[in-house]
Structures are given as structure tokens and as C-alpha cells.
PDB file of C-alpha atoms in Angstrom:
ATOM      1  CA  MET A   1       0.000   0.000   0.000  1.00  0.00           C
ATOM      2  CA  SER A   2       2.738   2.493   0.933  1.00  0.00           C
ATOM      3  CA  GLU A   3       4.597   2.049  -2.361  1.00  0.00           C
ATOM      4  CA  ARG A   4       1.355   2.414  -4.322  1.00  0.00           C
ATOM      5  CA  ASN A   5       0.496   5.611  -2.432  1.00  0.00           C
ATOM      6  CA  LYS A   6       3.971   7.050  -3.070  1.00  0.00           C
ATOM      7  CA  ALA A   7       3.613   6.202  -6.770  1.00  0.00           C
ATOM      8  CA  LEU A   8       0.301   8.086  -6.797  1.00  0.00           C
ATOM      9  CA  VAL A   9       1.962  11.237  -5.391  1.00  0.00           C
ATOM     10  CA  ARG A  10       4.800  10.920  -7.936  1.00  0.00           C
ATOM     11  CA  ALA A  11       2.254  10.614 -10.744  1.00  0.00           C
ATOM     12  CA  LEU A  12       0.378  13.675  -9.465  1.00  0.00           C
ATOM     13  CA  VAL A  13       3.548  15.786  -9.474  1.00  0.00           C
ATOM     14  CA  ASP A  14       4.429  14.537 -12.976  1.00  0.00           C
ATOM     15  CA  GLY A  15       0.949  15.519 -14.177  1.00  0.00           C
ATOM     16  CA  ILE A  16       1.271  18.974 -12.607  1.00  0.00           C
ATOM     17  CA  ASN A  17       4.684  19.533 -14.212  1.00  0.00           C
ATOM     18  CA  ALA A  18       3.229  18.499 -17.592  1.00  0.00           C
ATOM     19  CA  GLN A  19       0.195  20.763 -16.997  1.00  0.00           C
ATOM     20  CA  ASP A  20      -1.937  17.762 -17.964  1.00  0.00           C
ATOM     21  CA  TRP A  21      -5.019  18.756 -16.023  1.00  0.00           C
ATOM     22  CA  GLN A  22      -7.154  15.776 -17.047  1.00  0.00           C
ATOM     23  CA  ARG A  23      -4.421  13.467 -15.806  1.00  0.00           C
ATOM     24  CA  VAL A  24      -4.172  15.445 -12.556  1.00  0.00           C
ATOM     25  CA  LEU A  25      -7.942  15.150 -12.023  1.00  0.00           C
ATOM     26  CA  GLY A  26      -7.610  11.377 -12.446  1.00  0.00           C
ATOM     27  CA  PHE A  27      -5.400  11.169  -9.336  1.00  0.00           C
ATOM     28  CA  LEU A  28      -7.697  13.216  -7.083  1.00  0.00           C
ATOM     29  CA  ALA A  29     -10.951  12.479  -5.290  1.00  0.00           C
ATOM     30  CA  SER A  30     -13.647  14.813  -6.623  1.00  0.00           C
ATOM     31  CA  ASP A  31     -14.115  16.238  -3.102  1.00  0.00           C
ATOM     32  CA  PHE A  32     -10.345  16.674  -2.613  1.00  0.00           C
ATOM     33  CA  LYS A  33      -9.361  19.255   0.009  1.00  0.00           C
ATOM     34  CA  ARG A  34      -6.073  21.182   0.236  1.00  0.00           C
ATOM     35  CA  HIS A  35      -5.206  22.974   3.454  1.00  0.00           C
ATOM     36  CA  SER A  36      -2.487  25.623   3.557  1.00  0.00           C
ATOM     37  CA  THR A  37      -2.101  28.832   5.477  1.00  0.00           C
ATOM     38  CA  ALA A  38       1.418  29.730   4.325  1.00  0.00           C
ATOM     39  CA  ALA A  39       0.238  32.456   1.964  1.00  0.00           C
ATOM     40  CA  GLY A  40      -3.192  32.985   3.467  1.00  0.00           C
ATOM     41  CA  GLU A  41      -4.914  31.332   0.529  1.00  0.00           C
ATOM     42  CA  PRO A  42      -8.344  29.805   1.040  1.00  0.00           C
ATOM     43  CA  THR A  43      -8.769  26.083   1.468  1.00  0.00           C
ATOM     44  CA  VAL A  44      -9.208  24.281  -1.853  1.00  0.00           C
ATOM     45  CA  ASN A  45     -12.455  22.299  -1.630  1.00  0.00           C
ATOM     46  CA  SER A  46     -12.479  20.153  -4.773  1.00  0.00           C
ATOM     47  CA  ALA A  47     -10.246  18.597  -7.393  1.00  0.00           C
ATOM     48  CA  LYS A  48     -11.433  21.197  -9.915  1.00  0.00           C
ATOM     49  CA  GLU A  49     -10.557  24.032  -7.513  1.00  0.00           C
ATOM     50  CA  LEU A  50      -7.046  22.592  -7.162  1.00  0.00           C
ATOM     51  CA  VAL A  51      -6.620  22.539 -10.943  1.00  0.00           C
ATOM     52  CA  ALA A  52      -7.775  26.188 -11.124  1.00  0.00           C
ATOM     53  CA  PHE A  53      -5.281  27.071  -8.350  1.00  0.00           C
ATOM     54  CA  LEU A  54      -2.463  25.313 -10.224  1.00  0.00           C
ATOM     55  CA  GLN A  55      -3.396  26.919 -13.553  1.00  0.00           C
ATOM     56  CA  ALA A  56      -3.182  30.340 -11.867  1.00  0.00           C
ATOM     57  CA  GLU A  57       0.210  29.364 -10.425  1.00  0.00           C
ATOM     58  CA  PHE A  58       1.460  28.629 -13.947  1.00  0.00           C
ATOM     59  CA  VAL A  59       0.271  32.084 -15.093  1.00  0.00           C
ATOM     60  CA  THR A  60       2.469  33.572 -12.366  1.00  0.00           C
ATOM     61  CA  PHE A  61       5.342  31.101 -12.858  1.00  0.00           C
ATOM     62  CA  PRO A  62       5.079  29.822 -16.475  1.00  0.00           C
ATOM     63  CA  ASP A  63       8.256  27.721 -16.175  1.00  0.00           C
ATOM     64  CA  ALA A  64       7.339  26.276 -12.767  1.00  0.00           C
ATOM     65  CA  CYS A  65       8.697  22.825 -12.033  1.00  0.00           C
ATOM     66  CA  GLU A  66       8.444  20.684  -8.933  1.00  0.00           C
ATOM     67  CA  THR A  67      10.841  17.953  -7.916  1.00  0.00           C
ATOM     68  CA  LEU A  68      10.129  15.410  -5.211  1.00  0.00           C
ATOM     69  CA  LEU A  69      13.103  15.217  -2.864  1.00  0.00           C
ATOM     70  CA  ASP A  70      11.734  12.763  -0.292  1.00  0.00           C
ATOM     71  CA  LEU A  71       8.664  10.575   0.113  1.00  0.00           C
ATOM     72  CA  VAL A  72       7.733   8.725   3.292  1.00  0.00           C
ATOM     73  CA  ALA A  73       4.513   6.730   3.545  1.00  0.00           C
ATOM     74  CA  GLU A  74       2.658   5.111   6.392  1.00  0.00           C
ATOM     75  CA  GLY A  75      -0.938   3.948   6.419  1.00  0.00           C
ATOM     76  CA  ASP A  76      -3.069   6.233   4.280  1.00  0.00           C
ATOM     77  CA  LYS A  77      -0.614   9.175   4.379  1.00  0.00           C
ATOM     78  CA  VAL A  78       2.371  10.177   2.247  1.00  0.00           C
ATOM     79  CA  ALA A  79       4.739  12.902   3.459  1.00  0.00           C
ATOM     80  CA  ALA A  80       6.669  14.670   0.725  1.00  0.00           C
ATOM     81  CA  ARG A  81       9.460  17.225   0.593  1.00  0.00           C
ATOM     82  CA  HIS A  82       9.126  19.176  -2.646  1.00  0.00           C
ATOM     83  CA  HIS A  83      11.463  21.597  -4.410  1.00  0.00           C
ATOM     84  CA  PHE A  84       9.730  24.329  -6.439  1.00  0.00           C
ATOM     85  CA  ARG A  85      11.491  26.467  -9.041  1.00  0.00           C
ATOM     86  CA  GLY A  86       9.882  29.074 -11.250  1.00  0.00           C
ATOM     87  CA  THR A  87      10.343  32.552 -12.679  1.00  0.00           C
ATOM     88  CA  GLN A  88       7.725  35.094 -11.614  1.00  0.00           C
ATOM     89  CA  LEU A  89       6.544  36.498 -14.938  1.00  0.00           C
ATOM     90  CA  GLY A  90       2.948  37.153 -13.869  1.00  0.00           C
ATOM     91  CA  PRO A  91       1.346  38.945 -10.935  1.00  0.00           C
ATOM     92  CA  MET A  92       1.172  37.201  -7.582  1.00  0.00           C
ATOM     93  CA  GLY A  93      -1.720  38.670  -5.634  1.00  0.00           C
ATOM     94  CA  SER A  94      -0.897  42.367  -5.265  1.00  0.00           C
ATOM     95  CA  HIS A  95       2.753  41.821  -6.245  1.00  0.00           C
ATOM     96  CA  PRO A  96       3.723  42.686  -9.828  1.00  0.00           C
ATOM     97  CA  PRO A  97       5.890  40.353 -11.925  1.00  0.00           C
ATOM     98  CA  SER A  98       9.496  40.510 -10.733  1.00  0.00           C
ATOM     99  CA  GLY A  99      11.227  38.461 -13.422  1.00  0.00           C
ATOM    100  CA  LYS A 100      13.101  36.749 -10.584  1.00  0.00           C
ATOM    101  CA  VAL A 101      13.441  33.044  -9.923  1.00  0.00           C
ATOM    102  CA  LEU A 102      11.820  31.558  -6.846  1.00  0.00           C
ATOM    103  CA  GLU A 103      13.373  28.413  -5.411  1.00  0.00           C
ATOM    104  CA  ALA A 104      11.650  26.952  -2.394  1.00  0.00           C
ATOM    105  CA  THR A 105      11.389  23.707  -0.531  1.00  0.00           C
ATOM    106  CA  TYR A 106       8.060  22.842   1.015  1.00  0.00           C
ATOM    107  CA  ILE A 107       6.463  20.005   2.922  1.00  0.00           C
ATOM    108  CA  ALA A 108       3.160  18.380   2.007  1.00  0.00           C
ATOM    109  CA  ILE A 109       1.239  15.509   3.532  1.00  0.00           C
ATOM    110  CA  TYR A 110      -1.221  13.672   1.304  1.00  0.00           C
ATOM    111  CA  ARG A 111      -4.049  11.409   2.452  1.00  0.00           C
ATOM    112  CA  VAL A 112      -5.008   8.595   0.087  1.00  0.00           C
ATOM    113  CA  GLN A 113      -8.453   7.020   0.091  1.00  0.00           C
ATOM    114  CA  ASP A 114      -9.777   4.481  -2.430  1.00  0.00           C
ATOM    115  CA  GLN A 115      -6.568   4.837  -4.487  1.00  0.00           C
ATOM    116  CA  LEU A 116      -7.110   8.592  -4.963  1.00  0.00           C
ATOM    117  CA  ILE A 117      -5.574  11.577  -3.201  1.00  0.00           C
ATOM    118  CA  ALA A 118      -8.372  12.841  -0.969  1.00  0.00           C
ATOM    119  CA  GLU A 119      -6.663  15.539   1.066  1.00  0.00           C
ATOM    120  CA  ALA A 120      -3.395  17.460   1.326  1.00  0.00           C
ATOM    121  CA  TRP A 121      -1.711  19.816   3.765  1.00  0.00           C
ATOM    122  CA  ALA A 122       1.107  22.013   2.402  1.00  0.00           C
ATOM    123  CA  GLU A 123       3.348  24.465   4.270  1.00  0.00           C
ATOM    124  CA  TRP A 124       6.348  26.544   3.250  1.00  0.00           C
ATOM    125  CA  ASP A 125       8.292  29.660   4.226  1.00  0.00           C
ATOM    126  CA  ASN A 126       6.288  32.292   2.366  1.00  0.00           C
ATOM    127  CA  LEU A 127       8.377  35.211   3.689  1.00  0.00           C
ATOM    128  CA  ALA A 128      11.603  33.719   2.299  1.00  0.00           C
ATOM    129  CA  GLY A 129       9.904  33.372  -1.088  1.00  0.00           C
ATOM    130  CA  LEU A 130       8.712  36.978  -1.058  1.00  0.00           C
ATOM    131  CA  LYS A 131      12.260  38.098  -0.217  1.00  0.00           C
ATOM    132  CA  GLN A 132      13.695  36.117  -3.157  1.00  0.00           C
ATOM    133  CA  LEU A 133      11.246  37.826  -5.493  1.00  0.00           C
ATOM    134  CA  GLY A 134      12.000  41.290  -4.090  1.00  0.00           C
ATOM    135  CA  HIS A 135       8.535  41.712  -2.576  1.00  0.00           C
ATOM    136  CA  ALA A 136       9.738  41.806   1.049  1.00  0.00           C
ATOM    137  CA  ARG A 137      12.831  43.308   2.604  1.00  0.00           C
ATOM    138  CA  ALA A 138      15.527  41.125   4.084  1.00  0.00           C
ATOM    139  CA  ALA A 139      15.947  41.655   7.828  1.00  0.00           C
TER     140      ALA A 139
END
């Protein structure tokens, strides 16, 4: 079960990197939920809302790419350490395009149910990212 769940998370990330939204939807429960407070974004309450969130992310970071650095699975959960890299060529909330590259590592925990990803929690250092992009001052 653990290896199958890790393979599901790998496949999801591959689908996101390929911007193959139909494939991404195939890995998610229709009532998928994503919880994250790192950037104050609202909870994502469906698979379709996640795809819309990701599509908007690719408008901001057209060359975005995620790499899985670590995967650990137990029971119905998979913990992942991701590396994100992308150039901010579109607006990000109230922040204009910076043309700068964002590189960030973040942690996500995925819950698998009935061979689909049903829920995810993602957290990262949003302030460090804003500093890289020139949207926040370094201390």
C-alpha cells in the first residue's frame, strides 16, 4: 500500500509539471481538500478548484517545475518534501511580476483514500519566497 500511495503522489507531481489537467484530475478524489495557510490562501475544496489554483500558479510562474526530494509513507498518508522552481513572470496577488526566480522547498502531507488523493496539507516559508522575489525586505 505504501509504495502504491507514493507512486500516486509521484504521478500527481508529474501531471502537474506536464500541466496535464485531465491526468491530474484522475489522481484526485472529486471532493479533494487542500489545506495551507502559508500564503493565506483559502482552502481548496475540490479537485477542480485545485486545478484552477495550479493553472493560476502557472500564469504567475510559467516555467514552474516541482521535484520530489523525499517521500515517506505510512498507512493512508504520504509525506513529501518538494522543491519548487519558477520565474515570476505574472502577478502574484498584489505583487507585480518581478522576473526573478523563486526556489523553495516545502512540505506536504497527502491522504489517500480508495486509491485517490483525498486531502493534502502544504506548508512553506512564504516570507523567504517573497524576499527572493523582491517583494519583502531582508531583515
